[in-house]
Amino acid sequence: MSSDVFRTDEQLTELEQFPDLDERWAELAGDGSEPDVADAYVFHFQEVEEELGPDQRWSTWLDVERGSRGPDPRPHWVVTEQAAIDTELGILKTGKEADVFLLERAVEQIGDNPARRSLLAAKRYRTEEHRSFHRSTSYVEGRRTRNSRDSRAMAKKTSHGRSVAAGQWAYAEWDALCRLWKAGVPVPYPVQVDGTELLMEFIDDGDGGAAPRLAQVRPKGELLASYFEQLRDGMRELARAGLAHGDLSPYNVLAQGDRIVMIDLPQVVDIVGNPKGMDFLLRDCHNMCTWFTSRGLEIDEQELFADLLTMVF
């Protein structure tokens, strides 16, 4: 006869190794009954409410390809549970090529697993017919399209081609963020990318709002000098990777307390591979040095440019 039918003395003895079973069963059953060996294999499930609001969706974390989720080591605040819900909270910024929305990804407490939540910035790129980013050609020189079918579609400007073009900008920024975050450059942590949508760390101001852009703050003394040192270190790491931001300005740098964070990197430029790479790097130096000099910190853009070139070659 099958050994699954009868419980042996050995199995009963094994059960006695769990002295808290009686208490646990009483808690679960609530009817004063005695626990049975088979009760140890009873699973209790908690039903999850499936009715979502108009600005909600189930988390897309497990829907994207493996390489489209954030790099390790993953920050503790990243919510990965399948039962998590994304709730759109409003728009953070409108831009020429994309809009950025505030998103909450949260999961309720389920059993012994605590409730978790995090705020994300959802950057959604527009397709070609809905954007006004006119400098694309200069930025993408030296880049390659993933396959010839996409290249032909983009050249013919079909609907698929327009979608591919928008997705290319999202993936370009995704690749840059992953690479730079792992290199220690002060950029938002990239959470995931899905088509034309890029989810990344929301950089707050410490009070629940968005961190201001560098152009909006008036740092002085040691803080101003610290901001520049952080910026130079970040630009050095970019240059060490052979890259220039390409559109660096006080409007593409956030001031979060005593640290800065570089943002908006879809146009990151290969300094050597792009014929205008040096020009983009020099322009980044000019834009940032002009701002710091106007705030009272004497910075030589040519000196910074030369310093960055030693990282490249």
mmCIF file of C-alpha atoms in Angstrom:
data_model
loop_
_atom_site.group_PDB
_atom_site.id
_atom_site.type_symbol
_atom_site.label_atom_id
_atom_site.label_comp_id
_atom_site.label_asym_id
_atom_site.label_seq_id
_atom_site.Cartn_x
_atom_site.Cartn_y
_atom_site.Cartn_z
ATOM 1 C CA MET A 1 0.000 0.000 0.000
ATOM 2 C CA SER A 2 1.118 3.557 -0.622
ATOM 3 C CA SER A 3 3.118 5.125 2.196
ATOM 4 C CA ASP A 4 1.171 8.321 1.565
ATOM 5 C CA VAL A 5 -1.986 6.777 3.040
ATOM 6 C CA PHE A 6 -0.758 6.134 6.589
ATOM 7 C CA ARG A 7 1.228 8.326 8.972
ATOM 8 C CA THR A 8 4.086 6.401 10.549
ATOM 9 C CA ASP A 9 5.381 6.749 14.112
ATOM 10 C CA GLU A 10 8.513 8.286 12.629
ATOM 11 C CA GLN A 11 6.440 11.008 10.984
ATOM 12 C CA LEU A 12 4.602 11.710 14.237
ATOM 13 C CA THR A 13 7.878 11.979 16.104
ATOM 14 C CA GLU A 14 9.096 14.472 13.501
ATOM 15 C CA LEU A 15 5.985 16.548 14.068
ATOM 16 C CA GLU A 16 6.737 16.762 17.789
ATOM 17 C CA GLN A 17 9.855 18.736 16.940
ATOM 18 C CA PHE A 18 7.589 21.756 16.387
ATOM 19 C CA PRO A 19 6.302 22.644 19.871
ATOM 20 C CA ASP A 20 4.562 25.794 18.684
ATOM 21 C CA LEU A 21 2.306 23.879 16.248
ATOM 22 C CA ASP A 22 -0.570 23.710 18.753
ATOM 23 C CA GLU A 23 -0.458 27.464 19.319
ATOM 24 C CA ARG A 24 -0.125 28.184 15.627
ATOM 25 C CA TRP A 25 -3.036 25.894 14.763
ATOM 26 C CA ALA A 26 -5.231 27.465 17.450
ATOM 27 C CA GLU A 27 -4.459 30.866 15.980
ATOM 28 C CA LEU A 28 -5.327 29.766 12.455
ATOM 29 C CA ALA A 29 -8.326 27.505 13.178
ATOM 30 C CA GLY A 30 -9.909 29.447 16.027
ATOM 31 C CA ASP A 31 -12.230 26.545 16.830
ATOM 32 C CA GLY A 32 -10.375 24.647 19.576
ATOM 33 C CA SER A 33 -9.646 21.643 17.339
ATOM 34 C CA GLU A 34 -6.406 19.650 17.608
ATOM 35 C CA PRO A 35 -3.737 19.869 14.889
ATOM 36 C CA ASP A 36 -3.057 16.946 12.608
ATOM 37 C CA VAL A 37 0.200 16.051 10.822
ATOM 38 C CA ALA A 38 -1.454 16.890 7.501
ATOM 39 C CA ASP A 39 -2.255 20.356 8.827
ATOM 40 C CA ALA A 40 1.401 21.226 8.530
ATOM 41 C CA TYR A 41 0.901 21.129 4.748
ATOM 42 C CA VAL A 42 -2.173 23.376 4.652
ATOM 43 C CA PHE A 43 -1.464 26.677 2.880
ATOM 44 C CA HIS A 44 -3.383 29.821 3.719
ATOM 45 C CA PHE A 45 -3.814 32.423 0.979
ATOM 46 C CA GLN A 46 -4.861 36.035 1.250
ATOM 47 C CA GLU A 47 -7.019 37.346 -1.548
ATOM 48 C CA VAL A 48 -5.694 40.474 -3.272
ATOM 49 C CA GLU A 49 -8.143 43.113 -4.488
ATOM 50 C CA GLU A 50 -8.020 43.093 -8.297
ATOM 51 C CA GLU A 51 -10.107 46.211 -8.944
ATOM 52 C CA LEU A 52 -7.727 48.938 -10.131
ATOM 53 C CA GLY A 53 -8.417 52.649 -10.498
ATOM 54 C CA PRO A 54 -8.175 54.603 -13.780
ATOM 55 C CA ASP A 55 -4.615 55.769 -12.961
ATOM 56 C CA GLN A 56 -3.393 52.359 -11.810
ATOM 57 C CA ARG A 57 -1.886 49.237 -13.343
ATOM 58 C CA TRP A 58 -0.237 46.075 -12.107
ATOM 59 C CA SER A 59 3.510 46.391 -11.737
ATOM 60 C CA THR A 60 5.331 45.683 -14.991
ATOM 61 C CA TRP A 61 8.538 44.593 -13.213
ATOM 62 C CA LEU A 62 8.273 40.938 -14.263
ATOM 63 C CA ASP A 63 6.802 41.737 -17.690
ATOM 64 C CA VAL A 64 9.997 43.200 -19.142
ATOM 65 C CA GLU A 65 12.974 41.268 -20.445
ATOM 66 C CA ARG A 66 15.639 40.220 -17.979
ATOM 67 C CA GLY A 67 18.153 42.787 -19.257
ATOM 68 C CA SER A 68 15.568 45.552 -18.920
ATOM 69 C CA ARG A 69 15.570 45.517 -15.103
ATOM 70 C CA GLY A 70 17.956 47.528 -12.950
ATOM 71 C CA PRO A 71 21.568 46.477 -12.330
ATOM 72 C CA ASP A 72 22.934 44.863 -9.179
ATOM 73 C CA PRO A 73 23.482 45.635 -6.408
ATOM 74 C CA ARG A 74 19.838 46.659 -6.408
ATOM 75 C CA PRO A 75 18.865 49.351 -3.835
ATOM 76 C CA HIS A 76 16.679 48.133 -0.957
ATOM 77 C CA TRP A 77 13.812 50.451 -1.901
ATOM 78 C CA VAL A 78 13.153 48.813 -5.301
ATOM 79 C CA VAL A 79 9.756 47.050 -5.143
ATOM 80 C CA THR A 80 9.867 43.764 -7.079
ATOM 81 C CA GLU A 81 6.736 41.966 -5.846
ATOM 82 C CA GLN A 82 4.367 40.707 -8.533
ATOM 83 C CA ALA A 83 1.368 41.937 -6.490
ATOM 84 C CA ALA A 84 2.606 45.556 -6.551
ATOM 85 C CA ILE A 85 0.448 48.236 -8.127
ATOM 86 C CA ASP A 86 1.671 51.291 -10.047
ATOM 87 C CA THR A 87 -0.313 54.450 -9.363
ATOM 88 C CA GLU A 88 0.243 57.577 -11.441
ATOM 89 C CA LEU A 89 0.364 60.651 -9.190
ATOM 90 C CA GLY A 90 0.841 63.459 -11.698
ATOM 91 C CA ILE A 91 3.265 65.017 -14.127
ATOM 92 C CA LEU A 92 6.708 66.236 -13.043
ATOM 93 C CA LYS A 93 7.995 67.743 -16.274
ATOM 94 C CA THR A 94 7.089 68.208 -19.919
ATOM 95 C CA GLY A 95 9.918 68.239 -22.427
ATOM 96 C CA LYS A 96 10.692 68.410 -26.126
ATOM 97 C CA GLU A 97 11.128 64.676 -26.536
ATOM 98 C CA ALA A 98 9.489 63.154 -23.438
ATOM 99 C CA ASP A 99 7.273 63.797 -20.435
ATOM 100 C CA VAL A 100 8.153 62.717 -16.893
ATOM 101 C CA PHE A 101 5.450 61.474 -14.508
ATOM 102 C CA LEU A 102 5.509 60.677 -10.795
ATOM 103 C CA LEU A 103 4.646 57.040 -10.138
ATOM 104 C CA GLU A 104 4.118 55.152 -6.884
ATOM 105 C CA ARG A 105 4.877 51.430 -6.941
ATOM 106 C CA ALA A 106 3.411 49.828 -3.825
ATOM 107 C CA VAL A 107 2.389 46.446 -2.436
ATOM 108 C CA GLU A 108 0.149 45.852 0.567
ATOM 109 C CA GLN A 109 1.116 43.619 3.459
ATOM 110 C CA ILE A 110 0.536 39.977 2.543
ATOM 111 C CA GLY A 111 0.934 37.490 5.375
ATOM 112 C CA ASP A 112 4.298 38.063 7.029
ATOM 113 C CA ASN A 113 5.547 40.177 4.136
ATOM 114 C CA PRO A 114 5.388 43.882 5.076
ATOM 115 C CA ALA A 115 3.869 46.588 2.916
ATOM 116 C CA ARG A 116 6.391 48.378 0.686
ATOM 117 C CA ARG A 117 6.299 51.461 -1.526
ATOM 118 C CA SER A 118 8.626 53.637 -3.550
ATOM 119 C CA LEU A 119 8.268 56.712 -5.727
ATOM 120 C CA LEU A 120 9.570 56.521 -9.285
ATOM 121 C CA ALA A 121 10.033 58.948 -12.145
ATOM 122 C CA ALA A 122 8.402 57.550 -15.292
ATOM 123 C CA LYS A 123 9.931 59.099 -18.415
ATOM 124 C CA ARG A 124 7.801 58.436 -21.491
ATOM 125 C CA TYR A 125 9.244 59.249 -24.900
ATOM 126 C CA ARG A 126 7.031 60.573 -27.642
ATOM 127 C CA THR A 127 6.994 59.124 -31.137
ATOM 128 C CA GLU A 128 8.560 61.231 -33.911
ATOM 129 C CA GLU A 129 5.333 62.957 -34.968
ATOM 130 C CA HIS A 130 4.746 64.217 -31.410
ATOM 131 C CA ARG A 131 8.186 65.524 -30.537
ATOM 132 C CA SER A 132 10.295 68.558 -31.371
ATOM 133 C CA PHE A 133 13.817 67.321 -30.619
ATOM 134 C CA HIS A 134 15.623 68.643 -33.700
ATOM 135 C CA ARG A 135 19.231 67.772 -32.801
ATOM 136 C CA SER A 136 18.848 64.006 -33.032
ATOM 137 C CA THR A 137 21.086 63.516 -36.085
ATOM 138 C CA SER A 138 24.158 65.101 -34.482
ATOM 139 C CA TYR A 139 23.797 63.101 -31.292
ATOM 140 C CA VAL A 140 23.305 59.683 -32.849
ATOM 141 C CA GLU A 141 26.233 59.746 -35.273
ATOM 142 C CA GLY A 142 28.316 56.664 -34.573
ATOM 143 C CA ARG A 143 25.401 54.711 -33.053
ATOM 144 C CA ARG A 144 24.031 51.531 -34.582
ATOM 145 C CA THR A 145 20.457 50.359 -34.934
ATOM 146 C CA ARG A 146 19.798 46.885 -33.499
ATOM 147 C CA ASN A 147 18.644 45.313 -36.770
ATOM 148 C CA SER A 148 18.220 46.147 -40.440
ATOM 149 C CA ARG A 149 14.413 45.863 -40.371
ATOM 150 C CA ASP A 150 14.226 48.636 -37.787
ATOM 151 C CA SER A 151 16.693 50.736 -39.816
ATOM 152 C CA ARG A 152 14.533 50.453 -42.936
ATOM 153 C CA ALA A 153 11.368 51.266 -40.992
ATOM 154 C CA MET A 154 12.992 54.344 -39.458
ATOM 155 C CA ALA A 155 14.253 55.519 -42.863
ATOM 156 C CA LYS A 156 10.754 55.167 -44.362
ATOM 157 C CA LYS A 157 9.213 56.814 -41.249
ATOM 158 C CA THR A 158 6.519 54.147 -40.957
ATOM 159 C CA SER A 159 4.490 53.920 -37.737
ATOM 160 C CA HIS A 160 6.739 51.052 -36.650
ATOM 161 C CA GLY A 161 9.779 53.136 -37.525
ATOM 162 C CA ARG A 162 8.540 56.076 -35.455
ATOM 163 C CA SER A 163 7.927 53.756 -32.505
ATOM 164 C CA VAL A 164 11.408 52.248 -32.907
ATOM 165 C CA ALA A 165 12.964 55.727 -32.980
ATOM 166 C CA ALA A 166 11.234 56.711 -29.726
ATOM 167 C CA GLY A 167 12.202 53.406 -28.154
ATOM 168 C CA GLN A 168 15.815 53.922 -29.224
ATOM 169 C CA TRP A 169 16.019 57.116 -27.194
ATOM 170 C CA ALA A 170 14.552 55.339 -24.160
ATOM 171 C CA TYR A 171 17.012 52.446 -24.488
ATOM 172 C CA ALA A 172 19.906 54.850 -25.124
ATOM 173 C CA GLU A 173 19.176 56.605 -21.842
ATOM 174 C CA TRP A 174 18.627 53.256 -20.111
ATOM 175 C CA ASP A 175 21.996 51.938 -21.286
ATOM 176 C CA ALA A 176 23.713 55.166 -20.232
ATOM 177 C CA LEU A 177 22.118 55.180 -16.771
ATOM 178 C CA CYS A 178 22.996 51.531 -16.131
ATOM 179 C CA ARG A 179 26.576 52.008 -17.258
ATOM 180 C CA LEU A 180 27.100 55.269 -15.370
ATOM 181 C CA TRP A 181 25.337 54.155 -12.179
ATOM 182 C CA LYS A 182 27.637 51.126 -11.973
ATOM 183 C CA ALA A 183 30.631 53.419 -12.598
ATOM 184 C CA GLY A 184 29.677 55.621 -9.650
ATOM 185 C CA VAL A 185 28.472 58.638 -11.646
ATOM 186 C CA PRO A 186 25.777 60.589 -9.731
ATOM 187 C CA VAL A 187 22.730 59.610 -11.806
ATOM 188 C CA PRO A 188 19.287 58.246 -10.809
ATOM 189 C CA TYR A 189 19.129 54.482 -10.331
ATOM 190 C CA PRO A 190 17.539 52.942 -13.473
ATOM 191 C CA VAL A 191 14.691 50.661 -12.348
ATOM 192 C CA GLN A 192 13.441 49.284 -15.671
ATOM 193 C CA VAL A 193 12.759 50.109 -19.311
ATOM 194 C CA ASP A 194 9.743 48.952 -21.301
ATOM 195 C CA GLY A 195 9.358 50.179 -24.873
ATOM 196 C CA THR A 196 9.222 53.971 -24.735
ATOM 197 C CA GLU A 197 8.856 54.133 -20.927
ATOM 198 C CA LEU A 198 11.861 54.414 -18.617
ATOM 199 C CA LEU A 199 11.347 54.067 -14.850
ATOM 200 C CA MET A 200 14.057 55.480 -12.602
ATOM 201 C CA GLU A 201 14.724 56.669 -9.082
ATOM 202 C CA PHE A 202 12.741 59.755 -8.082
ATOM 203 C CA ILE A 203 15.164 62.378 -6.762
ATOM 204 C CA ASP A 204 13.299 64.222 -4.011
ATOM 205 C CA ASP A 205 14.020 67.348 -2.011
ATOM 206 C CA GLY A 206 13.742 65.613 1.370
ATOM 207 C CA ASP A 207 10.230 66.966 1.967
ATOM 208 C CA GLY A 208 8.280 64.883 -0.536
ATOM 209 C CA GLY A 209 8.727 67.198 -3.508
ATOM 210 C CA ALA A 210 11.055 66.996 -6.479
ATOM 211 C CA ALA A 211 14.644 68.153 -6.016
ATOM 212 C CA PRO A 212 15.262 71.538 -7.668
ATOM 213 C CA ARG A 213 17.460 71.994 -10.699
ATOM 214 C CA LEU A 214 20.876 73.510 -10.135
ATOM 215 C CA ALA A 215 19.727 76.614 -12.043
ATOM 216 C CA GLN A 216 17.077 77.215 -9.354
ATOM 217 C CA VAL A 217 19.356 77.221 -6.301
ATOM 218 C CA ARG A 218 21.893 79.735 -4.976
ATOM 219 C CA PRO A 219 24.625 77.726 -3.217
ATOM 220 C CA LYS A 220 27.505 79.642 -1.666
ATOM 221 C CA GLY A 221 30.908 79.002 -0.169
ATOM 222 C CA GLU A 222 31.737 75.391 0.650
ATOM 223 C CA LEU A 223 28.502 74.022 -0.803
ATOM 224 C CA LEU A 224 29.145 75.720 -4.149
ATOM 225 C CA ALA A 225 32.701 74.338 -4.223
ATOM 226 C CA SER A 226 31.414 70.880 -3.238
ATOM 227 C CA TYR A 227 28.859 70.931 -6.052
ATOM 228 C CA PHE A 228 31.608 71.687 -8.572
ATOM 229 C CA GLU A 229 33.885 68.940 -7.244
ATOM 230 C CA GLN A 230 31.035 66.445 -7.528
ATOM 231 C CA LEU A 231 30.249 67.650 -11.028
ATOM 232 C CA ARG A 232 33.895 67.394 -12.117
ATOM 233 C CA ASP A 233 34.187 63.890 -10.650
ATOM 234 C CA GLY A 234 31.024 62.855 -12.500
ATOM 235 C CA MET A 235 32.267 64.318 -15.783
ATOM 236 C CA ARG A 236 35.591 62.546 -15.262
ATOM 237 C CA GLU A 237 33.869 59.189 -14.872
ATOM 238 C CA LEU A 238 31.840 59.913 -17.998
ATOM 239 C CA ALA A 239 35.018 60.768 -19.901
ATOM 240 C CA ARG A 240 36.783 57.692 -18.520
ATOM 241 C CA ALA A 241 33.983 55.670 -20.151
ATOM 242 C CA GLY A 242 34.604 57.613 -23.388
ATOM 243 C CA LEU A 243 31.376 59.585 -23.037
ATOM 244 C CA ALA A 244 30.153 63.160 -22.778
ATOM 245 C CA HIS A 245 26.723 64.112 -21.451
ATOM 246 C CA GLY A 246 26.111 66.076 -24.647
ATOM 247 C CA ASP A 247 23.524 68.461 -23.211
ATOM 248 C CA LEU A 248 24.919 69.252 -19.765
ATOM 249 C CA SER A 249 23.673 72.485 -18.224
ATOM 250 C CA PRO A 250 22.386 73.762 -14.845
ATOM 251 C CA TYR A 251 18.948 72.602 -16.033
ATOM 252 C CA ASN A 252 20.073 68.970 -16.363
ATOM 253 C CA VAL A 253 21.612 68.743 -12.898
ATOM 254 C CA LEU A 254 19.528 68.333 -9.725
ATOM 255 C CA ALA A 255 20.554 69.690 -6.331
ATOM 256 C CA GLN A 256 19.454 67.229 -3.654
ATOM 257 C CA GLY A 257 20.605 68.704 -0.365
ATOM 258 C CA ASP A 258 24.395 68.595 -0.350
ATOM 259 C CA ARG A 259 24.726 66.390 -3.442
ATOM 260 C CA ILE A 260 24.086 66.784 -7.160
ATOM 261 C CA VAL A 261 22.536 64.321 -9.608
ATOM 262 C CA MET A 262 22.911 64.417 -13.393
ATOM 263 C CA ILE A 263 19.754 63.749 -15.399
ATOM 264 C CA ASP A 264 18.513 63.687 -19.018
ATOM 265 C CA LEU A 265 21.044 61.408 -20.695
ATOM 266 C CA PRO A 266 19.360 60.080 -23.866
ATOM 267 C CA GLN A 267 21.817 61.982 -26.046
ATOM 268 C CA VAL A 268 24.983 60.784 -24.285
ATOM 269 C CA VAL A 269 27.779 61.087 -26.844
ATOM 270 C CA ASP A 270 30.695 58.824 -27.717
ATOM 271 C CA ILE A 271 33.562 61.327 -27.591
ATOM 272 C CA VAL A 272 35.753 59.385 -30.036
ATOM 273 C CA GLY A 273 33.126 57.620 -32.185
ATOM 274 C CA ASN A 274 31.068 60.750 -32.828
ATOM 275 C CA PRO A 275 32.756 63.230 -35.215
ATOM 276 C CA LYS A 276 31.443 66.074 -33.033
ATOM 277 C CA GLY A 277 32.248 64.364 -29.737
ATOM 278 C CA MET A 278 34.929 66.871 -28.749
ATOM 279 C CA ASP A 279 32.612 69.778 -29.530
ATOM 280 C CA PHE A 280 29.901 68.332 -27.285
ATOM 281 C CA LEU A 281 32.397 67.793 -24.461
ATOM 282 C CA LEU A 282 33.707 71.365 -24.748
ATOM 283 C CA ARG A 283 30.168 72.721 -24.759
ATOM 284 C CA ASP A 284 29.373 70.782 -21.578
ATOM 285 C CA CYS A 285 32.452 72.342 -19.965
ATOM 286 C CA HIS A 286 31.485 75.825 -21.149
ATOM 287 C CA ASN A 287 27.888 75.590 -19.917
ATOM 288 C CA MET A 288 28.804 74.401 -16.428
ATOM 289 C CA CYS A 289 31.866 76.625 -15.929
ATOM 290 C CA THR A 290 29.847 79.677 -16.996
ATOM 291 C CA TRP A 291 27.232 78.931 -14.344
ATOM 292 C CA PHE A 292 29.725 78.312 -11.521
ATOM 293 C CA THR A 293 31.716 81.415 -12.452
ATOM 294 C CA SER A 294 28.530 83.502 -12.361
ATOM 295 C CA ARG A 295 27.980 82.265 -8.791
ATOM 296 C CA GLY A 296 31.426 83.426 -7.717
ATOM 297 C CA LEU A 297 33.569 80.296 -8.206
ATOM 298 C CA GLU A 298 36.372 80.978 -10.664
ATOM 299 C CA ILE A 299 36.572 77.993 -13.015
ATOM 300 C CA ASP A 300 38.555 77.771 -16.265
ATOM 301 C CA GLU A 301 36.601 75.800 -18.880
ATOM 302 C CA GLN A 302 39.730 75.074 -20.945
ATOM 303 C CA GLU A 303 41.434 73.645 -17.865
ATOM 304 C CA LEU A 304 38.433 71.441 -17.165
ATOM 305 C CA PHE A 305 38.287 70.363 -20.816
ATOM 306 C CA ALA A 306 41.976 69.401 -20.803
ATOM 307 C CA ASP A 307 41.516 67.505 -17.530
ATOM 308 C CA LEU A 308 38.647 65.484 -19.017
ATOM 309 C CA LEU A 309 40.625 64.665 -22.146
ATOM 310 C CA THR A 310 43.281 62.960 -20.003
ATOM 311 C CA MET A 311 40.495 60.585 -18.893
ATOM 312 C CA VAL A 312 39.616 59.783 -22.501
ATOM 313 C CA PHE A 313 43.069 59.095 -23.931
#
